[in-house]
PDB file of N, CA and C in Angstrom:
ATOM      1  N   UNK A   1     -10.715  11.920 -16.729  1.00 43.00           N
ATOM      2  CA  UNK A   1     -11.400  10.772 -16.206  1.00 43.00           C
ATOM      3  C   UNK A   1     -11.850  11.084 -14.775  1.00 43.00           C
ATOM      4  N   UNK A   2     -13.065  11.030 -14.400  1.00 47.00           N
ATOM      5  CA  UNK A   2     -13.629  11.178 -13.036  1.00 47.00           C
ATOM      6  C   UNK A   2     -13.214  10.118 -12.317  1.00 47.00           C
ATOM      7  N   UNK A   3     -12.990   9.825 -10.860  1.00 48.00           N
ATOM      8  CA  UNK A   3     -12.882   8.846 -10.007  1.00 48.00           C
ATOM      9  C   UNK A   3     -13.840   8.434  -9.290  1.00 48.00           C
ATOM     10  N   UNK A   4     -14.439   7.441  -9.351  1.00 52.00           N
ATOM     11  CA  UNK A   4     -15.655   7.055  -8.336  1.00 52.00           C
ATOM     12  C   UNK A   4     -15.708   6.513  -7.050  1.00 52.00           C
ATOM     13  N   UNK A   5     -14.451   6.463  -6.696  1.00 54.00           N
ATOM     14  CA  UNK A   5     -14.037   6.087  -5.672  1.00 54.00           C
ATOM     15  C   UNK A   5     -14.328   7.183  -4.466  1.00 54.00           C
ATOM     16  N   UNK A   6     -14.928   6.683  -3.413  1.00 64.00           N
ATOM     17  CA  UNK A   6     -15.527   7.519  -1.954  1.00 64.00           C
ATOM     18  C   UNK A   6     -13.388   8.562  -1.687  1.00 64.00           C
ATOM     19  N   UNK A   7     -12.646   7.837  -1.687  1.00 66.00           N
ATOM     20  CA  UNK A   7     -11.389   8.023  -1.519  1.00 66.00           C
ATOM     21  C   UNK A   7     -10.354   7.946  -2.602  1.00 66.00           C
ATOM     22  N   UNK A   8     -10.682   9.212  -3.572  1.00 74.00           N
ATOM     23  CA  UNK A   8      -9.662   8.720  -5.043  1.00 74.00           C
ATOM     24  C   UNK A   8      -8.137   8.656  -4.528  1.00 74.00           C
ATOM     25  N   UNK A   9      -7.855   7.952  -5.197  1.00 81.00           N
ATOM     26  CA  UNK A   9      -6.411   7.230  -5.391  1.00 81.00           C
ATOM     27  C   UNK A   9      -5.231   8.127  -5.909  1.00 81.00           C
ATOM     28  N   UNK A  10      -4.009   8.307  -5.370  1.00 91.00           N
ATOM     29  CA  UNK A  10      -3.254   9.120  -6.043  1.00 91.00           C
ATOM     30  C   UNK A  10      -2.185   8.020  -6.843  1.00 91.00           C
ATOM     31  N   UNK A  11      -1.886   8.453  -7.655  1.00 94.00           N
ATOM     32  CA  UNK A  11      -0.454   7.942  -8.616  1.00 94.00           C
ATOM     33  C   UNK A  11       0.841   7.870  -7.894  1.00 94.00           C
ATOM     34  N   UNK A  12       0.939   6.817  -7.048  1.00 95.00           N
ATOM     35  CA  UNK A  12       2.965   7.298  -6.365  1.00 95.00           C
ATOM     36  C   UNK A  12       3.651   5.745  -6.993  1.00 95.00           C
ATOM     37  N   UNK A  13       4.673   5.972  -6.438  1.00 95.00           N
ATOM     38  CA  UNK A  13       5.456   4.772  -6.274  1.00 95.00           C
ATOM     39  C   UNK A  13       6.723   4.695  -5.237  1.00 95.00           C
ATOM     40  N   UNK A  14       6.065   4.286  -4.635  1.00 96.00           N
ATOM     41  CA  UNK A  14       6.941   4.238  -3.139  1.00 96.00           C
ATOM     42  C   UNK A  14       7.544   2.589  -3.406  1.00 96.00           C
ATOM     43  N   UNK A  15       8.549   2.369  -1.825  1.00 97.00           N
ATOM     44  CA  UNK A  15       8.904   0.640  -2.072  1.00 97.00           C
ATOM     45  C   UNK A  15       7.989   0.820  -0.907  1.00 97.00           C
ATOM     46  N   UNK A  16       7.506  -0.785  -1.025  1.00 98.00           N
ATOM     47  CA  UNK A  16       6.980  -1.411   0.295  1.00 98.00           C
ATOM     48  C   UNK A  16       7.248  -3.215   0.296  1.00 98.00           C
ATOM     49  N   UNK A  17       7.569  -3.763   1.718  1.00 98.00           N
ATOM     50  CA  UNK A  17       7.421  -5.205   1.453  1.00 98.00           C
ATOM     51  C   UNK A  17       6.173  -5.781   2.080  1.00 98.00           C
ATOM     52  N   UNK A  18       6.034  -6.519   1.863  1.00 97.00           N
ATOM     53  CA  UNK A  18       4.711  -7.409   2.803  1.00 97.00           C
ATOM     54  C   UNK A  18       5.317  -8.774   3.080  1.00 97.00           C
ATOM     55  N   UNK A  19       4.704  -9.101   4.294  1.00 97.00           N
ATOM     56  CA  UNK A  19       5.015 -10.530   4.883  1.00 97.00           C
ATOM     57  C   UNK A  19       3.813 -11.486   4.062  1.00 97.00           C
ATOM     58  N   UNK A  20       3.810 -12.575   3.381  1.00 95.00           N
ATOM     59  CA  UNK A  20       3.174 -13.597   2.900  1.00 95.00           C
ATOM     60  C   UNK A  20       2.496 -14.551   4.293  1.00 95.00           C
ATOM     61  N   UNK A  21       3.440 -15.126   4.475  1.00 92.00           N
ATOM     62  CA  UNK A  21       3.454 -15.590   5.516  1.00 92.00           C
ATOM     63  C   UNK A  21       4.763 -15.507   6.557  1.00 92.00           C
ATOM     64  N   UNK A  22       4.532 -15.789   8.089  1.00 92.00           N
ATOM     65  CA  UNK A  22       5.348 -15.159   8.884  1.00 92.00           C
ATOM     66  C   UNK A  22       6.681 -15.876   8.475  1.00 92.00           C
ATOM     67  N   UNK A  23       7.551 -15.041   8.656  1.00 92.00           N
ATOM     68  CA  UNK A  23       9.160 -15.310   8.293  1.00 92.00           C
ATOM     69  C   UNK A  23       9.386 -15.070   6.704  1.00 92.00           C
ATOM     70  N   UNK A  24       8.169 -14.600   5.936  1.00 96.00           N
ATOM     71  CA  UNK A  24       8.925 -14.322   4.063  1.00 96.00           C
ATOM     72  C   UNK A  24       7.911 -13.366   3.776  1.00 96.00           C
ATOM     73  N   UNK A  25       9.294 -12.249   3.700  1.00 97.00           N
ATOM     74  CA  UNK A  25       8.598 -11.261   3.059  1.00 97.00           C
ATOM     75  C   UNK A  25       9.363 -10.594   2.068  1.00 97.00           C
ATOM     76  N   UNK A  26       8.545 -10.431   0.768  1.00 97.00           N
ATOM     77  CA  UNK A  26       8.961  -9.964  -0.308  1.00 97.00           C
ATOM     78  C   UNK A  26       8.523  -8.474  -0.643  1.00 97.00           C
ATOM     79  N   UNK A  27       9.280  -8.213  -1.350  1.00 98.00           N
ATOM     80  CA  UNK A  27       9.691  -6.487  -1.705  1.00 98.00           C
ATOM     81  C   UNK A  27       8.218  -6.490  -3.142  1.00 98.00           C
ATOM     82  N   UNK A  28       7.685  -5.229  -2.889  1.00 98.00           N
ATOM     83  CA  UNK A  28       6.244  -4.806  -3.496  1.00 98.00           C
ATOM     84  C   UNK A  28       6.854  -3.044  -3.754  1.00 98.00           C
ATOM     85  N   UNK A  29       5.651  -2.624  -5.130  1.00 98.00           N
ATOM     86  CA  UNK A  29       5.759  -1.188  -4.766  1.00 98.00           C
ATOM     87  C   UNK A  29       4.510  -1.043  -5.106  1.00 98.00           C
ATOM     88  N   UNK A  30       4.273   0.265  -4.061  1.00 97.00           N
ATOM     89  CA  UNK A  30       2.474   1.001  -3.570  1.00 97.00           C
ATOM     90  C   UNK A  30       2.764   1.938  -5.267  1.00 97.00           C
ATOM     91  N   UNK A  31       1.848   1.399  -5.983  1.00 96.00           N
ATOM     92  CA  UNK A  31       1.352   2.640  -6.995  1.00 96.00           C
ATOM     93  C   UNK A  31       0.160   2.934  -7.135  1.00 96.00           C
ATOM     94  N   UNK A  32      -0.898   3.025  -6.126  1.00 94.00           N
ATOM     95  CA  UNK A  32      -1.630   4.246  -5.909  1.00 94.00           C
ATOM     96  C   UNK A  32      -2.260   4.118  -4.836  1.00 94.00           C
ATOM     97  N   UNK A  33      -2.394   5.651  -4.103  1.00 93.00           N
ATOM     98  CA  UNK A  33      -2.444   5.548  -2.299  1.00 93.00           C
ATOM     99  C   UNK A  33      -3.702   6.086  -2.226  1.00 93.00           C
ATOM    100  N   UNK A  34      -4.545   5.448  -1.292  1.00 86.00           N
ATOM    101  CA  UNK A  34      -5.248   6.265  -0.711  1.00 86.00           C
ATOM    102  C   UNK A  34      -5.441   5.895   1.156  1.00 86.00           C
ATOM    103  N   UNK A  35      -5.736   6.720   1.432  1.00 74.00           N
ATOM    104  CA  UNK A  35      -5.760   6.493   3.170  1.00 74.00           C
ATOM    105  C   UNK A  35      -6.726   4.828   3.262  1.00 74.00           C
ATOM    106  N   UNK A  36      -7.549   4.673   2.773  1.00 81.00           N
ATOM    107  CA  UNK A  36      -8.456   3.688   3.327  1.00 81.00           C
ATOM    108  C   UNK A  36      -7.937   2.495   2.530  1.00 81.00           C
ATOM    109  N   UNK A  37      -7.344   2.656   0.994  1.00 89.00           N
ATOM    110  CA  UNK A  37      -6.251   1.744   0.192  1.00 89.00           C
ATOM    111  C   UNK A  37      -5.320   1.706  -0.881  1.00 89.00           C
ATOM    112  N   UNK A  38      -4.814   0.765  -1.118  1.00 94.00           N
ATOM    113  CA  UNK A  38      -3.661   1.087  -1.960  1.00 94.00           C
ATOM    114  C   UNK A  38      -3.988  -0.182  -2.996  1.00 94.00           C
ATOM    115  N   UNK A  39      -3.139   0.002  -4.041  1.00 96.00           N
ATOM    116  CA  UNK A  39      -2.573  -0.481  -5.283  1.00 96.00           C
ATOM    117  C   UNK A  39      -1.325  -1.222  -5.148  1.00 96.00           C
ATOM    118  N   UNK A  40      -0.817  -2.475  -4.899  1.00 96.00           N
ATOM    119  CA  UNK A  40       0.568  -2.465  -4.810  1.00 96.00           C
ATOM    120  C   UNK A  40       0.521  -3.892  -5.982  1.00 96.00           C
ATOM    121  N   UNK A  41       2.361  -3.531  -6.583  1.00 97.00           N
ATOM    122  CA  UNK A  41       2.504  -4.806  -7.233  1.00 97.00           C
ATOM    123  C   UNK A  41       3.601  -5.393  -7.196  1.00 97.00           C
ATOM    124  N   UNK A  42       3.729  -6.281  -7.004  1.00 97.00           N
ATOM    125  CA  UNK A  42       4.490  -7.499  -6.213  1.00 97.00           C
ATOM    126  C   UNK A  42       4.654  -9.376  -6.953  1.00 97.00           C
ATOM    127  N   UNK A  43       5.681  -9.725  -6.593  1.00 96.00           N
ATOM    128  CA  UNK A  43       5.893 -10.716  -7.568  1.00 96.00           C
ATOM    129  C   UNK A  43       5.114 -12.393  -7.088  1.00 96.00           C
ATOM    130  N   UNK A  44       4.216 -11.949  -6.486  1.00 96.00           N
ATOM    131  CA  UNK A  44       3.929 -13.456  -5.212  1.00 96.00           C
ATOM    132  C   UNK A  44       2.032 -12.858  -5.080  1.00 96.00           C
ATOM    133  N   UNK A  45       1.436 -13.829  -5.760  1.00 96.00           N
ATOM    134  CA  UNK A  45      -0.166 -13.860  -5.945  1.00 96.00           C
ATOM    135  C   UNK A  45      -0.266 -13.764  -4.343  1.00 96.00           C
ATOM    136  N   UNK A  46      -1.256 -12.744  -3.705  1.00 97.00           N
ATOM    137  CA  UNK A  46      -1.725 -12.316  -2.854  1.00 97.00           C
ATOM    138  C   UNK A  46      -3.372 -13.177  -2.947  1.00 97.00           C
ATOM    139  N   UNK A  47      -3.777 -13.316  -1.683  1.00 97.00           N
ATOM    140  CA  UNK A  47      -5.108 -14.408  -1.665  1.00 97.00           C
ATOM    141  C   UNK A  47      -5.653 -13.077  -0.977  1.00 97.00           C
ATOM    142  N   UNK A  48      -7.058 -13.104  -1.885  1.00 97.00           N
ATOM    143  CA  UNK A  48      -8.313 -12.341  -1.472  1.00 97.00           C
ATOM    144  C   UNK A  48      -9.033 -12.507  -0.036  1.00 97.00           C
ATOM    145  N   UNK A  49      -8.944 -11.541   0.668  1.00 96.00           N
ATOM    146  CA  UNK A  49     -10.012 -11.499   2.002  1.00 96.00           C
ATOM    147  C   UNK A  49      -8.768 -12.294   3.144  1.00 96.00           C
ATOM    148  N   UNK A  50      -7.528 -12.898   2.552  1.00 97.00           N
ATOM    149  CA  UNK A  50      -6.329 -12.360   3.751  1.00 97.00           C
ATOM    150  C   UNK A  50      -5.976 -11.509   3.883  1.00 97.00           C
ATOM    151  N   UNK A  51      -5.327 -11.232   5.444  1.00 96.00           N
ATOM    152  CA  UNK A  51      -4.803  -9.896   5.960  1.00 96.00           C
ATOM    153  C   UNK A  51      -3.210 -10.358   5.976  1.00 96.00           C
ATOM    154  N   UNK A  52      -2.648  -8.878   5.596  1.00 96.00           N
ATOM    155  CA  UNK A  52      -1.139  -9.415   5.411  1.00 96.00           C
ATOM    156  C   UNK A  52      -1.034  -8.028   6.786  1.00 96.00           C
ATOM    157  N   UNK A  53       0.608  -8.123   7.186  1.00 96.00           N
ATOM    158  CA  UNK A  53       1.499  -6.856   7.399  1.00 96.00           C
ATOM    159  C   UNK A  53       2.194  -6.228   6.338  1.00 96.00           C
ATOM    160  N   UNK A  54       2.588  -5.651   6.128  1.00 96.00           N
ATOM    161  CA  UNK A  54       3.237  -4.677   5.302  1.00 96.00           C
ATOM    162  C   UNK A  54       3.818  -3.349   5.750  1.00 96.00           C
ATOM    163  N   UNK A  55       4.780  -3.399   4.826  1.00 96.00           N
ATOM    164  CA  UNK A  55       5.407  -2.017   5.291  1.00 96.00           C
ATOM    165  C   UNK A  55       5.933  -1.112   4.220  1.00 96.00           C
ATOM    166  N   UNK A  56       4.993   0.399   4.011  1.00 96.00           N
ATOM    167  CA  UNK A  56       5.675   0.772   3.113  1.00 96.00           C
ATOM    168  C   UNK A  56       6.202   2.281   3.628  1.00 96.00           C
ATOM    169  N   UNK A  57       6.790   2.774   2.517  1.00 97.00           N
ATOM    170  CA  UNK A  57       8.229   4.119   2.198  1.00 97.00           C
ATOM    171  C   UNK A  57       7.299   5.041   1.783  1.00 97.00           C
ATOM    172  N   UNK A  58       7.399   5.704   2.923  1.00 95.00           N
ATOM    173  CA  UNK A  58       6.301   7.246   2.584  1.00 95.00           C
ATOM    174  C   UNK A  58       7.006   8.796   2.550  1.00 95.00           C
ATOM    175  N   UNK A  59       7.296   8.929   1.435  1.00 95.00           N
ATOM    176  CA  UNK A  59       8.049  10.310   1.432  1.00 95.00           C
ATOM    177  C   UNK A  59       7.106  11.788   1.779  1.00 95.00           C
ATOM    178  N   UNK A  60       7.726  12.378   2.771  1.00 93.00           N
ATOM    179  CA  UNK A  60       7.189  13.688   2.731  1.00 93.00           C
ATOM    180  C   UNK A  60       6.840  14.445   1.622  1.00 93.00           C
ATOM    181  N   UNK A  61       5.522  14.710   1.946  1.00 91.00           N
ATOM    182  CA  UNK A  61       5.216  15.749   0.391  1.00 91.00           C
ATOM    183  C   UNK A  61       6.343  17.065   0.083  1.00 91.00           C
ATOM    184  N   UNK A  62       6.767  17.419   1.587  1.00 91.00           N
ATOM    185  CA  UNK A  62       7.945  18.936   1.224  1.00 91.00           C
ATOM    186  C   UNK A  62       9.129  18.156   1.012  1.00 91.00           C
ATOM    187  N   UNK A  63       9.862  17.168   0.906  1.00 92.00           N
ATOM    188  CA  UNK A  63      11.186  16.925   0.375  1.00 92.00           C
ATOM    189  C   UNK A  63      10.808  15.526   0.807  1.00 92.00           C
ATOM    190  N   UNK A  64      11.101  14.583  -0.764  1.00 88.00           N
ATOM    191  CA  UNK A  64      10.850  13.444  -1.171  1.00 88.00           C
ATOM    192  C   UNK A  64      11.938  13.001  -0.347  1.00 88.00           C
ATOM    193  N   UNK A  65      13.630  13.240  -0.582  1.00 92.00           N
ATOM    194  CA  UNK A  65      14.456  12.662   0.103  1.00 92.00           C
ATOM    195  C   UNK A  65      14.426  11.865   1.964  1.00 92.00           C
ATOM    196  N   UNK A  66      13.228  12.090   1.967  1.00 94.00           N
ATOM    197  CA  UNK A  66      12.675  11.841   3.930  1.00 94.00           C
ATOM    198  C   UNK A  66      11.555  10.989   3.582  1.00 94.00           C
ATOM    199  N   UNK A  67      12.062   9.756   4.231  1.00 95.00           N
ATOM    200  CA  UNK A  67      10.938   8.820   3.669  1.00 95.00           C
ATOM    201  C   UNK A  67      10.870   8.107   5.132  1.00 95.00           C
ATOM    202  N   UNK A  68       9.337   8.325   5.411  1.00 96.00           N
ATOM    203  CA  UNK A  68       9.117   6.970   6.634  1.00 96.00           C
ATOM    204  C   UNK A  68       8.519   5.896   6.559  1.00 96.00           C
ATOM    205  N   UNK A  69       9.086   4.907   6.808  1.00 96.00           N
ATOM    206  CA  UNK A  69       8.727   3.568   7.239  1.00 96.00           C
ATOM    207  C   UNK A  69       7.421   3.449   8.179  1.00 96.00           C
ATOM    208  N   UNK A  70       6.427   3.147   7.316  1.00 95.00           N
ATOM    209  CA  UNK A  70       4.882   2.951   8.057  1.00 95.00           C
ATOM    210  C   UNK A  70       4.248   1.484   7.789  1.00 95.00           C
ATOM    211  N   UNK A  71       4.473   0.872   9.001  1.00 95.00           N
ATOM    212  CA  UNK A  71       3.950  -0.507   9.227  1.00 95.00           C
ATOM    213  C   UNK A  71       2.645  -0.743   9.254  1.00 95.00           C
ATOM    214  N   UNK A  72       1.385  -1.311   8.345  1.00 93.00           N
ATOM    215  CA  UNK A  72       0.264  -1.518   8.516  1.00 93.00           C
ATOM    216  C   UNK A  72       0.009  -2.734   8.501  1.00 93.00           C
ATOM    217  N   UNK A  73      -1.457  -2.806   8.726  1.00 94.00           N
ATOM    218  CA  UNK A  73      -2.491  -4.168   8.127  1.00 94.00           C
ATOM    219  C   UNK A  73      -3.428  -3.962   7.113  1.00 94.00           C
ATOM    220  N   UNK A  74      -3.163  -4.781   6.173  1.00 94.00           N
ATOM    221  CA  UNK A  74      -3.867  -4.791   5.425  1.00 94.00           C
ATOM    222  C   UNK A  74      -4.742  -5.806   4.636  1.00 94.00           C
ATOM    223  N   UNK A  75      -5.863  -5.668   4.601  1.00 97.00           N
ATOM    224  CA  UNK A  75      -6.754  -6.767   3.670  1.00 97.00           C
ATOM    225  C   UNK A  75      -7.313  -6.494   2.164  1.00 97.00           C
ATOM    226  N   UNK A  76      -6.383  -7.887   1.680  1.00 97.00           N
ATOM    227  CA  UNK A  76      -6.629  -8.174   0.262  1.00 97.00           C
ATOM    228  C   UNK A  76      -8.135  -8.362  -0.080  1.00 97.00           C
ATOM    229  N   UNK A  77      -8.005  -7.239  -1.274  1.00 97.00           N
ATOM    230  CA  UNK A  77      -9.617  -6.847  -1.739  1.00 97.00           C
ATOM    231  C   UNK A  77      -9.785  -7.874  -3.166  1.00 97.00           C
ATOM    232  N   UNK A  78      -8.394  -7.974  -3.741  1.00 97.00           N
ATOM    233  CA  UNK A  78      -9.007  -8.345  -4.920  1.00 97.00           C
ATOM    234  C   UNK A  78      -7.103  -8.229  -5.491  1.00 97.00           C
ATOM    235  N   UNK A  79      -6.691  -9.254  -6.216  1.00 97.00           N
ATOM    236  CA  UNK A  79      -5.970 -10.006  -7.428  1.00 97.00           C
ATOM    237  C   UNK A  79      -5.625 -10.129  -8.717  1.00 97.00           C
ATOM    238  N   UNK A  80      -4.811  -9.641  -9.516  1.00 97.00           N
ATOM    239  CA  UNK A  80      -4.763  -9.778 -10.880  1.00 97.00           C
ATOM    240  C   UNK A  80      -3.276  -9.859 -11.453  1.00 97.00           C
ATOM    241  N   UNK A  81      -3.249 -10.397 -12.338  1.00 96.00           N
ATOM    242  CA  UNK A  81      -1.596 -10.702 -12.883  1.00 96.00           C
ATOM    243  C   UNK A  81      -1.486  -9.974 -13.647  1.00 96.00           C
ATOM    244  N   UNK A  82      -0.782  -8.915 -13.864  1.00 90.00           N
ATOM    245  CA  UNK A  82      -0.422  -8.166 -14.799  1.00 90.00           C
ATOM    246  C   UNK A  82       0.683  -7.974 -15.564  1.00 90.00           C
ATOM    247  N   UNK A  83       1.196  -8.415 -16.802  1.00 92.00           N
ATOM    248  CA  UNK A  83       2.301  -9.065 -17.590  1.00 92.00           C
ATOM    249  C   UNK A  83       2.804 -10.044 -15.939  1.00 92.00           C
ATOM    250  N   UNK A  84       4.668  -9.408 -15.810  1.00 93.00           N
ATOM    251  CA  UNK A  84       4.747 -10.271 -15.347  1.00 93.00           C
ATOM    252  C   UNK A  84       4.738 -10.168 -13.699  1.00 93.00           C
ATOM    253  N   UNK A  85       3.827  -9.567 -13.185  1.00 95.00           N
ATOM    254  CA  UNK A  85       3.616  -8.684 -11.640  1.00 95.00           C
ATOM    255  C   UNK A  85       2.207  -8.809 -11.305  1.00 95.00           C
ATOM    256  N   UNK A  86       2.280  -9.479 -10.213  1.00 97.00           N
ATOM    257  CA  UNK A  86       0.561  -9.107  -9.789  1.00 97.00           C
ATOM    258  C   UNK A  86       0.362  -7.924  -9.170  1.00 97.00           C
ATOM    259  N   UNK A  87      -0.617  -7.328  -9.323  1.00 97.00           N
ATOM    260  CA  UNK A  87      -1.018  -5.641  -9.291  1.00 97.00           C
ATOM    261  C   UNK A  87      -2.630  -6.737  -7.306  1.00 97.00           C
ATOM    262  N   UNK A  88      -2.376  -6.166  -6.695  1.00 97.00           N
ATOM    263  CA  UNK A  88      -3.194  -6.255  -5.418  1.00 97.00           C
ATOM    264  C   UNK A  88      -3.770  -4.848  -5.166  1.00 97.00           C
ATOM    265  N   UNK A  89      -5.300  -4.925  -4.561  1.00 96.00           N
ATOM    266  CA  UNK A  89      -5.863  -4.426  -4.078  1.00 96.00           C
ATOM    267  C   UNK A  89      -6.158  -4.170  -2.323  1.00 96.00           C
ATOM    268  N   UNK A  90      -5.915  -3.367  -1.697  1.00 96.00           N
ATOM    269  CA  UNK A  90      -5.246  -3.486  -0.488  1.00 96.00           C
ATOM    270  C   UNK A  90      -6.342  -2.641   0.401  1.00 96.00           C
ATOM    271  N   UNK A  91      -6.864  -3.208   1.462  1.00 95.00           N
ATOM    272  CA  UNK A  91      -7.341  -2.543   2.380  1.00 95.00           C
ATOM    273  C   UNK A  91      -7.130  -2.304   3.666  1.00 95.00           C
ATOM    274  N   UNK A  92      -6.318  -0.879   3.463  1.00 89.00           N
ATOM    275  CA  UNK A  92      -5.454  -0.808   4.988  1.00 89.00           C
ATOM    276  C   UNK A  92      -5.945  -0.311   5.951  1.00 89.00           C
ATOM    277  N   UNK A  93      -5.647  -0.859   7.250  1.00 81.00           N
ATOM    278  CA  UNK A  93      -6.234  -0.288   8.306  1.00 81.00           C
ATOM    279  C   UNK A  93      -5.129  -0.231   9.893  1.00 81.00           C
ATOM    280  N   UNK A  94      -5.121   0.250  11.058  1.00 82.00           N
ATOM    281  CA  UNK A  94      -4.335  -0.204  11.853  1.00 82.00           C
ATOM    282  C   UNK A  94      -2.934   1.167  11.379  1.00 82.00           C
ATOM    283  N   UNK A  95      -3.286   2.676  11.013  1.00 86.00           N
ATOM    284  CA  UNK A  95      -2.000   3.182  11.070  1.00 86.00           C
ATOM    285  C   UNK A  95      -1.522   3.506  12.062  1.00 86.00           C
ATOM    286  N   UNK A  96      -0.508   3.641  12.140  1.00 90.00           N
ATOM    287  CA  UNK A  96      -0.124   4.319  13.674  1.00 90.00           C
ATOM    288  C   UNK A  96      -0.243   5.810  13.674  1.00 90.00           C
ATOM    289  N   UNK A  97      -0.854   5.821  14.967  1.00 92.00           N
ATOM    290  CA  UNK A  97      -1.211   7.571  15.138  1.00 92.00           C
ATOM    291  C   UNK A  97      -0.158   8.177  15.078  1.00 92.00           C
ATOM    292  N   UNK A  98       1.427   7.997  15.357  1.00 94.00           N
ATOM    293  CA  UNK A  98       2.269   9.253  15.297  1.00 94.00           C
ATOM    294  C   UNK A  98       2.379   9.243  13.644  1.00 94.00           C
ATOM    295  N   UNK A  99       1.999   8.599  12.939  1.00 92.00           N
ATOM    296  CA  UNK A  99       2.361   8.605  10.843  1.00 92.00           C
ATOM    297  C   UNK A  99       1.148   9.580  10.496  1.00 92.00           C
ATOM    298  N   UNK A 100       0.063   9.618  11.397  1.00 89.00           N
ATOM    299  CA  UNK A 100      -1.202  10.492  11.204  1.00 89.00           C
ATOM    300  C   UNK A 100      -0.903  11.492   9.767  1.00 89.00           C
ATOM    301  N   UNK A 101      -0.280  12.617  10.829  1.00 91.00           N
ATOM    302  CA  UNK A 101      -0.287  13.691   9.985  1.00 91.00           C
ATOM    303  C   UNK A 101       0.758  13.658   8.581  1.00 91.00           C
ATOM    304  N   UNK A 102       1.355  11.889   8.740  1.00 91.00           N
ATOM    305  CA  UNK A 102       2.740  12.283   6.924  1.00 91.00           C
ATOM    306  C   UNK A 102       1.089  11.693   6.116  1.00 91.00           C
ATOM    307  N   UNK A 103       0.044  10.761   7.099  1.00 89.00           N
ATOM    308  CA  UNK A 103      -1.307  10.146   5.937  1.00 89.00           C
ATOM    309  C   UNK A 103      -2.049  11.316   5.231  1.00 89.00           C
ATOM    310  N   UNK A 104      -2.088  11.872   6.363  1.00 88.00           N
ATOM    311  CA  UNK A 104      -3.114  13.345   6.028  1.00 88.00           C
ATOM    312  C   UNK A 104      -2.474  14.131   4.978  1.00 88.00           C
ATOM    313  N   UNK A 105      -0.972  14.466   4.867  1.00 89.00           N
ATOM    314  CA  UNK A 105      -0.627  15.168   4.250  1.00 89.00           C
ATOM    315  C   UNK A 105      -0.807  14.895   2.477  1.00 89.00           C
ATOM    316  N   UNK A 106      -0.905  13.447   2.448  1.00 88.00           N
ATOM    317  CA  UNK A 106      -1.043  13.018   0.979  1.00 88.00           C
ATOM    318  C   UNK A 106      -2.268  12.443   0.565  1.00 88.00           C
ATOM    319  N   UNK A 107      -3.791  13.383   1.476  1.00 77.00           N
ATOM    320  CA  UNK A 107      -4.748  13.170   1.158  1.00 77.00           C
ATOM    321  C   UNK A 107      -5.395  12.133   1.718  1.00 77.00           C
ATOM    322  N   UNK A 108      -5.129  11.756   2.726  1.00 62.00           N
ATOM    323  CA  UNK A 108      -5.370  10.574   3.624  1.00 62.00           C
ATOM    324  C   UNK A 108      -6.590  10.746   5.095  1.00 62.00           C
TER     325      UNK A 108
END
């Protein structure tokens, strides 16, 4: 299958949570990354064209066991319920420059 995406998407599954609103934030996992966005699915309908925080678990490509905690922003592209998990479309922006090079390393 070709990807048409300017930034194809890789297959992971990391944990990440996102804040809904300030003070509740629920536990999500990123299944598929790309530097400009992600895939995450999570139990709490995400609203299109809000910006959440989030934070997800980024394992080093040379030993998975090393995982960093990378705090972004991100804006909801788009929504869908999938059985019983909504699957979000995520457009992240705002990384922090010292995470640079763990983004780059996984095609970012």
């Amino acid at each position: 299958m070709n990807e048409s995406r300017n930034t194809p998407r890789l297959p992971v599954s990391w944990r990440a949570a996102i804040q809904v609103v300030p003070g509740h934030i629920v536990p999500a996992k990123v299944v598929n990354f790309s530097a400009t966005g992600i895939q995450l699915q999570t139990s709490v309908m995400l609203k299109e064209k809000q910006s959440y925080q989030m934070m997800m678990e980024i394992p080093s490509v040379k030993d998975a066991s090393a995982r960093t905690q990378v705090v972004v922003k991100a804006s909801c592209v788009y929504t869908i319920l999938s059985g019983d998990a909504y699957r979000a479309g995520l457009k992240c922006t705002d990384y922090p420059p010292e995470h640079r090079p763990l983004i780059e390393s996984w095609g970012g």
